[in-house]
Structures are given as structure tokens and as C-alpha cells.
Amino acid sequence: MRYQNILYIFCILTLNLKIVSGCKCSLESPQNNYCRAEWVSHVKIISHKVVTVNDTKHIFHNSNQVIYTVDHLNVFKCPRNISIGVTIFTPKESASCGLDVLENDHEYLLSGGYESNIFTTTLCGQILANNKSRDIVQQWNDVQELQRQILKNNGYEPCVKMSPAKELNNSETININPTAIIKEGAIIVDNKNFTKEKESNVADQKGSVHVINISPALTEVREAKNTSTRI
């Protein structure tokens, strides 16, 4: 009994520690996170390592960083006139919102920032299925076909100031570029309905496109284990 009480107290203290030192991200729509990101890509993790940055001229000096080496399988967004890098930095510390759970040989939909010629990524700002998702990052196999088509056809652009998306019966409402090719879900263009039974190229349509009746987002993904080794 005494052992159980000690274990209970330990669990409570551990939980509180995670709450205090953990990272909190605001819930945003996929379009908002896409627009705020400097780069968005379908990547495969080749390798990763943990380093301590001691260079005082480095933007991450005096910190522990996970450095991923990746293969960009499909780049959806990148800084203009910049070739996207194959190395991506993220903080090792959870309090700094480091995304240190990505596994080698796994593919992800990843987004992040760009500063001082360094590509970065964090827990916050990842493009998820919707703004109610409990995921932290999407493995590529879990990205729904509709969202893949939106990404491939620049459907989240143009990026403008947007109000929060409305939620209707577990459906997501977003504005996308009318040149997108929609393969799943129902869409309405200028009051014309195109259902998922009929693939529709809406490139010639005008006006905003509202995607509705998207299938419920996956709320569980395989938990990626951190296999990084300190060097």
C-alpha cells in the first residue's frame, strides 16, 4: 500500500512537470499553418543526430539541437529563390517545442521556418488534418487524399488574413484556390455541387471554393519513438 502511494505521488509530480515544462501550441487550421510556414514538404527522414551548438555566431548557440537529414520527396512551399536544404534543425528540449520524435526511414508532412540559411521545424505550426486533431505531426500515409491534392495544387493559396474556420457536423470548412483538382469530398463552386463520386477539375470555375463533408480526421497515429543518439 505504501509503495502504491509513493508511485501515485510520483506519477502526479511527473505529470505536473510535463505540464510546466511542456510545449503548448495554439490550435490553427491547416491553411493558417501552411500560410505561416516558410516551407512545407513531404519528406523522408534519412538520419538524425543530437548536437550541442557552441558557436556563438550560430542562431542556436548554447543549445542542444536535433539535426535531421532528409530527402524531400515533394516540396509544396519554399522561400523564393532558395533551394530547400536537406538538413533541418529542431530544439532537443521539449520546453522549446522541439520536434524530436521523427524516425529514420519514415515519411512525414513537415513544415517549418527559415532563418540565417537554416531550415527549422518545431511541434507548433505543423499542418494537420484539421484544427481539432490531437496529432503532433502527420505521417505521410495518414495524410488524406483530399489534403494531398490541395497541397499539390497550391490550394491553400493565396494566403490572406483569415477568420477561424467554421465547424459543421465534424466537417471542416476552408477556402482553397479554385484551380485545385479535388478527388475526394464534396465541394461547392459558385453554388455548383461536385460530389466525391465524380472527380472534378474546377480550374475553369471562379469564386471561392468551400470544401465540406471531409471524412473525419484521423485522431491517432503511430507514436514515433525518439531514436536519436547524443554525440
JSON list of C-alpha atoms in Angstrom, two decimals:
[
{"chain": "A", "resi": 1, "resn": "MET", "atom": "CA", "xyz": [0.00, 0.00, 0.00]},
{"chain": "A", "resi": 2, "resn": "ARG", "atom": "CA", "xyz": [2.81, 2.35, 0.87]},
{"chain": "A", "resi": 3, "resn": "TYR", "atom": "CA", "xyz": [4.51, 1.53, -2.42]},
{"chain": "A", "resi": 4, "resn": "GLN", "atom": "CA", "xyz": [1.30, 2.34, -4.31]},
{"chain": "A", "resi": 5, "resn": "ASN", "atom": "CA", "xyz": [1.02, 5.71, -2.56]},
{"chain": "A", "resi": 6, "resn": "ILE", "atom": "CA", "xyz": [4.61, 6.57, -3.43]},
{"chain": "A", "resi": 7, "resn": "LEU", "atom": "CA", "xyz": [4.02, 5.54, -7.04]},
{"chain": "A", "resi": 8, "resn": "TYR", "atom": "CA", "xyz": [0.85, 7.64, -7.18]},
{"chain": "A", "resi": 9, "resn": "ILE", "atom": "CA", "xyz": [2.66, 10.71, -5.84]},
{"chain": "A", "resi": 10, "resn": "PHE", "atom": "CA", "xyz": [5.50, 10.16, -8.31]},
{"chain": "A", "resi": 11, "resn": "CYS", "atom": "CA", "xyz": [3.05, 10.00, -11.23]},
{"chain": "A", "resi": 12, "resn": "ILE", "atom": "CA", "xyz": [1.35, 13.21, -10.12]},
{"chain": "A", "resi": 13, "resn": "LEU", "atom": "CA", "xyz": [4.68, 15.02, -9.83]},
{"chain": "A", "resi": 14, "resn": "THR", "atom": "CA", "xyz": [5.77, 13.72, -13.23]},
{"chain": "A", "resi": 15, "resn": "LEU", "atom": "CA", "xyz": [2.50, 14.83, -14.82]},
{"chain": "A", "resi": 16, "resn": "ASN", "atom": "CA", "xyz": [2.80, 18.29, -13.30]},
{"chain": "A", "resi": 17, "resn": "LEU", "atom": "CA", "xyz": [6.38, 18.55, -14.52]},
{"chain": "A", "resi": 18, "resn": "LYS", "atom": "CA", "xyz": [5.27, 17.82, -18.07]},
{"chain": "A", "resi": 19, "resn": "ILE", "atom": "CA", "xyz": [2.56, 20.43, -17.83]},
{"chain": "A", "resi": 20, "resn": "VAL", "atom": "CA", "xyz": [5.00, 23.04, -16.55]},
{"chain": "A", "resi": 21, "resn": "SER", "atom": "CA", "xyz": [7.89, 22.30, -18.87]},
{"chain": "A", "resi": 22, "resn": "GLY", "atom": "CA", "xyz": [5.94, 21.10, -21.90]},
{"chain": "A", "resi": 23, "resn": "CYS", "atom": "CA", "xyz": [5.21, 22.93, -25.11]},
{"chain": "A", "resi": 24, "resn": "LYS", "atom": "CA", "xyz": [1.80, 24.44, -25.82]},
{"chain": "A", "resi": 25, "resn": "CYS", "atom": "CA", "xyz": [0.74, 25.25, -29.38]},
{"chain": "A", "resi": 26, "resn": "SER", "atom": "CA", "xyz": [-2.32, 27.21, -30.45]},
{"chain": "A", "resi": 27, "resn": "LEU", "atom": "CA", "xyz": [-4.90, 25.30, -32.48]},
{"chain": "A", "resi": 28, "resn": "GLU", "atom": "CA", "xyz": [-4.85, 26.56, -36.04]},
{"chain": "A", "resi": 29, "resn": "SER", "atom": "CA", "xyz": [-6.41, 25.42, -39.31]},
{"chain": "A", "resi": 30, "resn": "PRO", "atom": "CA", "xyz": [-4.23, 23.62, -41.88]},
{"chain": "A", "resi": 31, "resn": "GLN", "atom": "CA", "xyz": [-4.44, 26.69, -44.12]},
{"chain": "A", "resi": 32, "resn": "ASN", "atom": "CA", "xyz": [-3.26, 29.05, -41.40]},
{"chain": "A", "resi": 33, "resn": "ASN", "atom": "CA", "xyz": [-0.29, 26.85, -40.58]},
{"chain": "A", "resi": 34, "resn": "TYR", "atom": "CA", "xyz": [0.54, 26.46, -44.28]},
{"chain": "A", "resi": 35, "resn": "CYS", "atom": "CA", "xyz": [0.49, 30.21, -44.77]},
{"chain": "A", "resi": 36, "resn": "ARG", "atom": "CA", "xyz": [2.65, 30.91, -41.72]},
{"chain": "A", "resi": 37, "resn": "ALA", "atom": "CA", "xyz": [5.24, 28.30, -42.68]},
{"chain": "A", "resi": 38, "resn": "GLU", "atom": "CA", "xyz": [8.32, 29.25, -44.68]},
{"chain": "A", "resi": 39, "resn": "TRP", "atom": "CA", "xyz": [8.46, 25.79, -46.20]},
{"chain": "A", "resi": 40, "resn": "VAL", "atom": "CA", "xyz": [6.21, 22.73, -46.50]},
{"chain": "A", "resi": 41, "resn": "SER", "atom": "CA", "xyz": [7.38, 19.37, -47.80]},
{"chain": "A", "resi": 42, "resn": "HIS", "atom": "CA", "xyz": [6.74, 15.65, -47.98]},
{"chain": "A", "resi": 43, "resn": "VAL", "atom": "CA", "xyz": [9.98, 14.36, -46.50]},
{"chain": "A", "resi": 44, "resn": "LYS", "atom": "CA", "xyz": [11.67, 11.07, -45.74]},
{"chain": "A", "resi": 45, "resn": "ILE", "atom": "CA", "xyz": [13.95, 11.04, -42.70]},
{"chain": "A", "resi": 46, "resn": "ILE", "atom": "CA", "xyz": [17.37, 9.69, -43.68]},
{"chain": "A", "resi": 47, "resn": "SER", "atom": "CA", "xyz": [19.20, 10.16, -40.39]},
{"chain": "A", "resi": 48, "resn": "HIS", "atom": "CA", "xyz": [19.31, 12.35, -37.31]},
{"chain": "A", "resi": 49, "resn": "LYS", "atom": "CA", "xyz": [21.73, 13.30, -34.56]},
{"chain": "A", "resi": 50, "resn": "VAL", "atom": "CA", "xyz": [21.82, 15.46, -31.45]},
{"chain": "A", "resi": 51, "resn": "VAL", "atom": "CA", "xyz": [24.46, 18.17, -31.23]},
{"chain": "A", "resi": 52, "resn": "THR", "atom": "CA", "xyz": [25.34, 20.89, -28.76]},
{"chain": "A", "resi": 53, "resn": "VAL", "atom": "CA", "xyz": [25.85, 24.19, -30.57]},
{"chain": "A", "resi": 54, "resn": "ASN", "atom": "CA", "xyz": [28.74, 26.11, -29.03]},
{"chain": "A", "resi": 55, "resn": "ASP", "atom": "CA", "xyz": [29.40, 28.55, -31.87]},
{"chain": "A", "resi": 56, "resn": "THR", "atom": "CA", "xyz": [28.44, 31.98, -30.51]},
{"chain": "A", "resi": 57, "resn": "LYS", "atom": "CA", "xyz": [27.69, 33.19, -34.05]},
{"chain": "A", "resi": 58, "resn": "HIS", "atom": "CA", "xyz": [25.17, 30.43, -34.66]},
{"chain": "A", "resi": 59, "resn": "ILE", "atom": "CA", "xyz": [21.50, 31.33, -34.18]},
{"chain": "A", "resi": 60, "resn": "PHE", "atom": "CA", "xyz": [21.10, 28.30, -31.90]},
{"chain": "A", "resi": 61, "resn": "HIS", "atom": "CA", "xyz": [24.27, 28.81, -29.86]},
{"chain": "A", "resi": 62, "resn": "ASN", "atom": "CA", "xyz": [24.37, 27.34, -26.38]},
{"chain": "A", "resi": 63, "resn": "SER", "atom": "CA", "xyz": [21.57, 24.86, -27.08]},
{"chain": "A", "resi": 64, "resn": "ASN", "atom": "CA", "xyz": [21.02, 21.20, -27.89]},
{"chain": "A", "resi": 65, "resn": "GLN", "atom": "CA", "xyz": [19.62, 20.64, -31.36]},
{"chain": "A", "resi": 66, "resn": "VAL", "atom": "CA", "xyz": [18.35, 17.61, -33.25]},
{"chain": "A", "resi": 67, "resn": "ILE", "atom": "CA", "xyz": [19.58, 17.79, -36.83]},
{"chain": "A", "resi": 68, "resn": "TYR", "atom": "CA", "xyz": [17.60, 15.75, -39.35]},
{"chain": "A", "resi": 69, "resn": "THR", "atom": "CA", "xyz": [18.98, 14.81, -42.74]},
{"chain": "A", "resi": 70, "resn": "VAL", "atom": "CA", "xyz": [16.01, 14.41, -45.07]},
{"chain": "A", "resi": 71, "resn": "ASP", "atom": "CA", "xyz": [15.07, 13.60, -48.63]},
{"chain": "A", "resi": 72, "resn": "HIS", "atom": "CA", "xyz": [12.44, 16.00, -49.98]},
{"chain": "A", "resi": 73, "resn": "LEU", "atom": "CA", "xyz": [10.05, 13.83, -51.99]},
{"chain": "A", "resi": 74, "resn": "ASN", "atom": "CA", "xyz": [7.71, 16.68, -52.88]},
{"chain": "A", "resi": 75, "resn": "VAL", "atom": "CA", "xyz": [8.18, 20.33, -51.92]},
{"chain": "A", "resi": 76, "resn": "PHE", "atom": "CA", "xyz": [4.90, 22.25, -51.65]},
{"chain": "A", "resi": 77, "resn": "LYS", "atom": "CA", "xyz": [6.28, 25.58, -50.42]},
{"chain": "A", "resi": 78, "resn": "CYS", "atom": "CA", "xyz": [9.76, 27.07, -50.18]},
{"chain": "A", "resi": 79, "resn": "PRO", "atom": "CA", "xyz": [11.34, 30.53, -49.77]},
{"chain": "A", "resi": 80, "resn": "ARG", "atom": "CA", "xyz": [11.63, 32.27, -53.12]},
{"chain": "A", "resi": 81, "resn": "ASN", "atom": "CA", "xyz": [14.98, 31.82, -54.91]},
{"chain": "A", "resi": 82, "resn": "ILE", "atom": "CA", "xyz": [16.16, 29.43, -52.20]},
{"chain": "A", "resi": 83, "resn": "SER", "atom": "CA", "xyz": [16.95, 25.74, -52.66]},
{"chain": "A", "resi": 84, "resn": "ILE", "atom": "CA", "xyz": [15.42, 23.84, -49.79]},
{"chain": "A", "resi": 85, "resn": "GLY", "atom": "CA", "xyz": [18.04, 22.28, -47.53]},
{"chain": "A", "resi": 86, "resn": "VAL", "atom": "CA", "xyz": [18.45, 18.62, -46.69]},
{"chain": "A", "resi": 87, "resn": "THR", "atom": "CA", "xyz": [19.30, 19.38, -43.05]},
{"chain": "A", "resi": 88, "resn": "ILE", "atom": "CA", "xyz": [16.60, 20.57, -40.65]},
{"chain": "A", "resi": 89, "resn": "PHE", "atom": "CA", "xyz": [17.14, 21.82, -37.09]},
{"chain": "A", "resi": 90, "resn": "THR", "atom": "CA", "xyz": [14.75, 21.42, -34.17]},
{"chain": "A", "resi": 91, "resn": "PRO", "atom": "CA", "xyz": [15.30, 22.03, -30.44]},
{"chain": "A", "resi": 92, "resn": "LYS", "atom": "CA", "xyz": [16.04, 18.98, -28.34]},
{"chain": "A", "resi": 93, "resn": "GLU", "atom": "CA", "xyz": [14.27, 20.40, -25.28]},
{"chain": "A", "resi": 94, "resn": "SER", "atom": "CA", "xyz": [10.52, 19.88, -25.10]},
{"chain": "A", "resi": 95, "resn": "ALA", "atom": "CA", "xyz": [10.07, 23.28, -23.46]},
{"chain": "A", "resi": 96, "resn": "SER", "atom": "CA", "xyz": [11.37, 24.80, -26.70]},
{"chain": "A", "resi": 97, "resn": "CYS", "atom": "CA", "xyz": [8.78, 22.84, -28.71]},
{"chain": "A", "resi": 98, "resn": "GLY", "atom": "CA", "xyz": [11.36, 20.59, -30.32]},
{"chain": "A", "resi": 99, "resn": "LEU", "atom": "CA", "xyz": [10.05, 18.00, -32.77]},
{"chain": "A", "resi": 100, "resn": "ASP", "atom": "CA", "xyz": [12.40, 15.20, -31.80]},
{"chain": "A", "resi": 101, "resn": "VAL", "atom": "CA", "xyz": [10.08, 12.23, -32.42]},
{"chain": "A", "resi": 102, "resn": "LEU", "atom": "CA", "xyz": [10.67, 11.70, -36.15]},
{"chain": "A", "resi": 103, "resn": "GLU", "atom": "CA", "xyz": [12.01, 8.26, -37.05]},
{"chain": "A", "resi": 104, "resn": "ASN", "atom": "CA", "xyz": [14.54, 7.28, -39.68]},
{"chain": "A", "resi": 105, "resn": "ASP", "atom": "CA", "xyz": [13.07, 5.81, -42.90]},
{"chain": "A", "resi": 106, "resn": "HIS", "atom": "CA", "xyz": [9.64, 7.26, -42.10]},
{"chain": "A", "resi": 107, "resn": "GLU", "atom": "CA", "xyz": [7.85, 9.81, -44.29]},
{"chain": "A", "resi": 108, "resn": "TYR", "atom": "CA", "xyz": [6.08, 12.90, -42.94]},
{"chain": "A", "resi": 109, "resn": "LEU", "atom": "CA", "xyz": [4.24, 16.03, -43.98]},
{"chain": "A", "resi": 110, "resn": "LEU", "atom": "CA", "xyz": [6.57, 18.59, -42.45]},
{"chain": "A", "resi": 111, "resn": "SER", "atom": "CA", "xyz": [6.65, 22.38, -42.28]},
{"chain": "A", "resi": 112, "resn": "GLY", "atom": "CA", "xyz": [8.85, 24.95, -40.64]},
{"chain": "A", "resi": 113, "resn": "GLY", "atom": "CA", "xyz": [10.82, 28.18, -40.77]},
{"chain": "A", "resi": 114, "resn": "TYR", "atom": "CA", "xyz": [13.93, 29.57, -42.42]},
{"chain": "A", "resi": 115, "resn": "GLU", "atom": "CA", "xyz": [16.42, 31.87, -40.74]},
{"chain": "A", "resi": 116, "resn": "SER", "atom": "CA", "xyz": [20.09, 32.67, -41.36]},
{"chain": "A", "resi": 117, "resn": "ASN", "atom": "CA", "xyz": [20.28, 30.00, -44.08]},
{"chain": "A", "resi": 118, "resn": "ILE", "atom": "CA", "xyz": [18.98, 27.35, -41.67]},
{"chain": "A", "resi": 119, "resn": "PHE", "atom": "CA", "xyz": [15.77, 25.37, -42.12]},
{"chain": "A", "resi": 120, "resn": "THR", "atom": "CA", "xyz": [13.94, 24.67, -38.88]},
{"chain": "A", "resi": 121, "resn": "THR", "atom": "CA", "xyz": [10.87, 22.83, -37.63]},
{"chain": "A", "resi": 122, "resn": "THR", "atom": "CA", "xyz": [9.02, 22.62, -34.31]},
{"chain": "A", "resi": 123, "resn": "LEU", "atom": "CA", "xyz": [5.98, 21.00, -32.76]},
{"chain": "A", "resi": 124, "resn": "CYS", "atom": "CA", "xyz": [3.93, 24.12, -33.39]},
{"chain": "A", "resi": 125, "resn": "GLY", "atom": "CA", "xyz": [2.72, 25.02, -36.85]},
{"chain": "A", "resi": 126, "resn": "GLN", "atom": "CA", "xyz": [2.55, 21.53, -38.34]},
{"chain": "A", "resi": 127, "resn": "ILE", "atom": "CA", "xyz": [-0.15, 21.00, -40.97]},
{"chain": "A", "resi": 128, "resn": "LEU", "atom": "CA", "xyz": [-2.60, 18.51, -39.53]},
{"chain": "A", "resi": 129, "resn": "ALA", "atom": "CA", "xyz": [-5.87, 17.06, -40.81]},
{"chain": "A", "resi": 130, "resn": "ASN", "atom": "CA", "xyz": [-7.87, 19.81, -39.08]},
{"chain": "A", "resi": 131, "resn": "ASN", "atom": "CA", "xyz": [-7.64, 22.19, -36.15]},
{"chain": "A", "resi": 132, "resn": "LYS", "atom": "CA", "xyz": [-9.13, 19.64, -33.76]},
{"chain": "A", "resi": 133, "resn": "SER", "atom": "CA", "xyz": [-6.56, 16.95, -34.44]},
{"chain": "A", "resi": 134, "resn": "ARG", "atom": "CA", "xyz": [-4.66, 15.54, -31.49]},
{"chain": "A", "resi": 135, "resn": "ASP", "atom": "CA", "xyz": [-1.71, 14.59, -33.68]},
{"chain": "A", "resi": 136, "resn": "ILE", "atom": "CA", "xyz": [1.59, 16.44, -33.45]},
{"chain": "A", "resi": 137, "resn": "VAL", "atom": "CA", "xyz": [2.70, 15.68, -37.00]},
{"chain": "A", "resi": 138, "resn": "GLN", "atom": "CA", "xyz": [1.25, 13.64, -39.85]},
{"chain": "A", "resi": 139, "resn": "GLN", "atom": "CA", "xyz": [2.98, 10.60, -41.22]},
{"chain": "A", "resi": 140, "resn": "TRP", "atom": "CA", "xyz": [2.54, 10.78, -44.97]},
{"chain": "A", "resi": 141, "resn": "ASN", "atom": "CA", "xyz": [0.48, 7.59, -45.15]},
{"chain": "A", "resi": 142, "resn": "ASP", "atom": "CA", "xyz": [-2.05, 9.24, -42.84]},
{"chain": "A", "resi": 143, "resn": "VAL", "atom": "CA", "xyz": [-2.49, 12.37, -44.98]},
{"chain": "A", "resi": 144, "resn": "GLN", "atom": "CA", "xyz": [-5.92, 12.18, -46.60]},
{"chain": "A", "resi": 145, "resn": "GLU", "atom": "CA", "xyz": [-6.11, 12.23, -50.39]},
{"chain": "A", "resi": 146, "resn": "LEU", "atom": "CA", "xyz": [-8.09, 15.46, -50.41]},
{"chain": "A", "resi": 147, "resn": "GLN", "atom": "CA", "xyz": [-5.40, 17.26, -48.43]},
{"chain": "A", "resi": 148, "resn": "ARG", "atom": "CA", "xyz": [-2.69, 15.82, -50.71]},
{"chain": "A", "resi": 149, "resn": "GLN", "atom": "CA", "xyz": [-4.45, 17.28, -53.73]},
{"chain": "A", "resi": 150, "resn": "ILE", "atom": "CA", "xyz": [-4.84, 20.66, -52.03]},
{"chain": "A", "resi": 151, "resn": "LEU", "atom": "CA", "xyz": [-1.11, 20.72, -51.27]},
{"chain": "A", "resi": 152, "resn": "LYS", "atom": "CA", "xyz": [-0.06, 19.59, -54.75]},
{"chain": "A", "resi": 153, "resn": "ASN", "atom": "CA", "xyz": [-2.23, 22.22, -56.43]},
{"chain": "A", "resi": 154, "resn": "ASN", "atom": "CA", "xyz": [-1.41, 25.17, -54.14]},
{"chain": "A", "resi": 155, "resn": "GLY", "atom": "CA", "xyz": [-4.95, 25.00, -52.82]},
{"chain": "A", "resi": 156, "resn": "TYR", "atom": "CA", "xyz": [-4.14, 26.82, -49.58]},
{"chain": "A", "resi": 157, "resn": "GLU", "atom": "CA", "xyz": [-3.04, 29.90, -51.52]},
{"chain": "A", "resi": 158, "resn": "PRO", "atom": "CA", "xyz": [-3.37, 32.82, -51.81]},
{"chain": "A", "resi": 159, "resn": "CYS", "atom": "CA", "xyz": [-2.51, 33.39, -48.19]},
{"chain": "A", "resi": 160, "resn": "VAL", "atom": "CA", "xyz": [-4.62, 36.18, -46.75]},
{"chain": "A", "resi": 161, "resn": "LYS", "atom": "CA", "xyz": [-5.83, 37.12, -43.29]},
{"chain": "A", "resi": 162, "resn": "MET", "atom": "CA", "xyz": [-8.45, 34.56, -42.43]},
{"chain": "A", "resi": 163, "resn": "SER", "atom": "CA", "xyz": [-11.08, 34.14, -39.77]},
{"chain": "A", "resi": 164, "resn": "PRO", "atom": "CA", "xyz": [-11.29, 30.81, -37.92]},
{"chain": "A", "resi": 165, "resn": "ALA", "atom": "CA", "xyz": [-12.90, 28.07, -39.99]},
{"chain": "A", "resi": 166, "resn": "LYS", "atom": "CA", "xyz": [-16.43, 27.04, -39.08]},
{"chain": "A", "resi": 167, "resn": "GLU", "atom": "CA", "xyz": [-17.02, 23.52, -37.88]},
{"chain": "A", "resi": 168, "resn": "LEU", "atom": "CA", "xyz": [-20.23, 21.88, -39.09]},
{"chain": "A", "resi": 169, "resn": "ASN", "atom": "CA", "xyz": [-21.10, 18.33, -38.05]},
{"chain": "A", "resi": 170, "resn": "ASN", "atom": "CA", "xyz": [-17.49, 17.16, -37.83]},
{"chain": "A", "resi": 171, "resn": "SER", "atom": "CA", "xyz": [-16.78, 18.74, -41.22]},
{"chain": "A", "resi": 172, "resn": "GLU", "atom": "CA", "xyz": [-14.10, 21.27, -41.96]},
{"chain": "A", "resi": 173, "resn": "THR", "atom": "CA", "xyz": [-14.72, 24.42, -43.97]},
{"chain": "A", "resi": 174, "resn": "ILE", "atom": "CA", "xyz": [-11.73, 26.04, -45.63]},
{"chain": "A", "resi": 175, "resn": "ASN", "atom": "CA", "xyz": [-11.14, 28.37, -48.54]},
{"chain": "A", "resi": 176, "resn": "ILE", "atom": "CA", "xyz": [-8.95, 26.97, -51.27]},
{"chain": "A", "resi": 177, "resn": "ASN", "atom": "CA", "xyz": [-7.74, 28.06, -54.66]},
{"chain": "A", "resi": 178, "resn": "PRO", "atom": "CA", "xyz": [-10.39, 27.26, -57.32]},
{"chain": "A", "resi": 179, "resn": "THR", "atom": "CA", "xyz": [-7.69, 25.84, -59.61]},
{"chain": "A", "resi": 180, "resn": "ALA", "atom": "CA", "xyz": [-7.29, 22.85, -57.31]},
{"chain": "A", "resi": 181, "resn": "ILE", "atom": "CA", "xyz": [-8.24, 19.40, -58.54]},
{"chain": "A", "resi": 182, "resn": "ILE", "atom": "CA", "xyz": [-10.47, 17.76, -55.98]},
{"chain": "A", "resi": 183, "resn": "LYS", "atom": "CA", "xyz": [-10.61, 13.98, -55.90]},
{"chain": "A", "resi": 184, "resn": "GLU", "atom": "CA", "xyz": [-12.43, 13.37, -52.62]},
{"chain": "A", "resi": 185, "resn": "GLY", "atom": "CA", "xyz": [-15.09, 15.09, -50.58]},
{"chain": "A", "resi": 186, "resn": "ALA", "atom": "CA", "xyz": [-17.87, 17.37, -51.75]},
{"chain": "A", "resi": 187, "resn": "ILE", "atom": "CA", "xyz": [-17.12, 20.87, -52.99]},
{"chain": "A", "resi": 188, "resn": "ILE", "atom": "CA", "xyz": [-19.25, 23.84, -53.90]},
{"chain": "A", "resi": 189, "resn": "VAL", "atom": "CA", "xyz": [-18.11, 26.32, -56.54]},
{"chain": "A", "resi": 190, "resn": "ASP", "atom": "CA", "xyz": [-20.44, 29.23, -57.25]},
{"chain": "A", "resi": 191, "resn": "ASN", "atom": "CA", "xyz": [-23.31, 27.17, -55.84]},
{"chain": "A", "resi": 192, "resn": "LYS", "atom": "CA", "xyz": [-22.44, 24.20, -58.06]},
{"chain": "A", "resi": 193, "resn": "ASN", "atom": "CA", "xyz": [-22.04, 20.92, -56.21]},
{"chain": "A", "resi": 194, "resn": "PHE", "atom": "CA", "xyz": [-19.42, 18.35, -57.13]},
{"chain": "A", "resi": 195, "resn": "THR", "atom": "CA", "xyz": [-19.62, 15.15, -55.10]},
{"chain": "A", "resi": 196, "resn": "LYS", "atom": "CA", "xyz": [-16.87, 12.67, -54.36]},
{"chain": "A", "resi": 197, "resn": "GLU", "atom": "CA", "xyz": [-18.44, 10.19, -56.78]},
{"chain": "A", "resi": 198, "resn": "LYS", "atom": "CA", "xyz": [-17.38, 12.39, -59.68]},
{"chain": "A", "resi": 199, "resn": "GLU", "atom": "CA", "xyz": [-13.81, 13.68, -59.99]},
{"chain": "A", "resi": 200, "resn": "SER", "atom": "CA", "xyz": [-13.99, 17.34, -60.96]},
{"chain": "A", "resi": 201, "resn": "ASN", "atom": "CA", "xyz": [-11.41, 19.71, -62.32]},
{"chain": "A", "resi": 202, "resn": "VAL", "atom": "CA", "xyz": [-12.56, 23.13, -61.20]},
{"chain": "A", "resi": 203, "resn": "ALA", "atom": "CA", "xyz": [-9.78, 25.05, -62.91]},
{"chain": "A", "resi": 204, "resn": "ASP", "atom": "CA", "xyz": [-12.26, 26.97, -65.06]},
{"chain": "A", "resi": 205, "resn": "GLN", "atom": "CA", "xyz": [-14.57, 27.86, -62.20]},
{"chain": "A", "resi": 206, "resn": "LYS", "atom": "CA", "xyz": [-14.49, 31.23, -60.47]},
{"chain": "A", "resi": 207, "resn": "GLY", "atom": "CA", "xyz": [-15.03, 32.29, -56.91]},
{"chain": "A", "resi": 208, "resn": "SER", "atom": "CA", "xyz": [-14.12, 30.73, -53.61]},
{"chain": "A", "resi": 209, "resn": "VAL", "atom": "CA", "xyz": [-14.28, 27.01, -53.11]},
{"chain": "A", "resi": 210, "resn": "HIS", "atom": "CA", "xyz": [-15.63, 25.66, -49.84]},
{"chain": "A", "resi": 211, "resn": "VAL", "atom": "CA", "xyz": [-14.64, 22.12, -49.01]},
{"chain": "A", "resi": 212, "resn": "ILE", "atom": "CA", "xyz": [-17.26, 20.36, -46.92]},
{"chain": "A", "resi": 213, "resn": "ASN", "atom": "CA", "xyz": [-18.07, 16.88, -45.74]},
{"chain": "A", "resi": 214, "resn": "ILE", "atom": "CA", "xyz": [-14.45, 15.90, -45.35]},
{"chain": "A", "resi": 215, "resn": "SER", "atom": "CA", "xyz": [-14.21, 12.49, -43.74]},
{"chain": "A", "resi": 216, "resn": "PRO", "atom": "CA", "xyz": [-13.41, 12.66, -40.01]},
{"chain": "A", "resi": 217, "resn": "ALA", "atom": "CA", "xyz": [-9.74, 13.24, -39.36]},
{"chain": "A", "resi": 218, "resn": "LEU", "atom": "CA", "xyz": [-7.56, 10.51, -38.01]},
{"chain": "A", "resi": 219, "resn": "THR", "atom": "CA", "xyz": [-7.01, 11.36, -34.37]},
{"chain": "A", "resi": 220, "resn": "GLU", "atom": "CA", "xyz": [-4.49, 8.68, -33.64]},
{"chain": "A", "resi": 221, "resn": "VAL", "atom": "CA", "xyz": [-1.21, 7.96, -35.40]},
{"chain": "A", "resi": 222, "resn": "ARG", "atom": "CA", "xyz": [1.58, 5.62, -34.58]},
{"chain": "A", "resi": 223, "resn": "GLU", "atom": "CA", "xyz": [3.65, 7.25, -31.88]},
{"chain": "A", "resi": 224, "resn": "ALA", "atom": "CA", "xyz": [7.08, 7.91, -33.29]},
{"chain": "A", "resi": 225, "resn": "LYS", "atom": "CA", "xyz": [9.80, 6.89, -30.92]},
{"chain": "A", "resi": 226, "resn": "ASN", "atom": "CA", "xyz": [12.84, 9.08, -30.42]},
{"chain": "A", "resi": 227, "resn": "THR", "atom": "CA", "xyz": [15.83, 7.06, -31.58]},
{"chain": "A", "resi": 228, "resn": "SER", "atom": "CA", "xyz": [18.35, 9.89, -31.53]},
{"chain": "A", "resi": 229, "resn": "THR", "atom": "CA", "xyz": [21.79, 9.34, -30.08]},
{"chain": "A", "resi": 230, "resn": "ARG", "atom": "CA", "xyz": [23.77, 12.08, -28.45]},
{"chain": "A", "resi": 231, "resn": "ILE", "atom": "CA", "xyz": [27.16, 12.83, -29.95]}
]
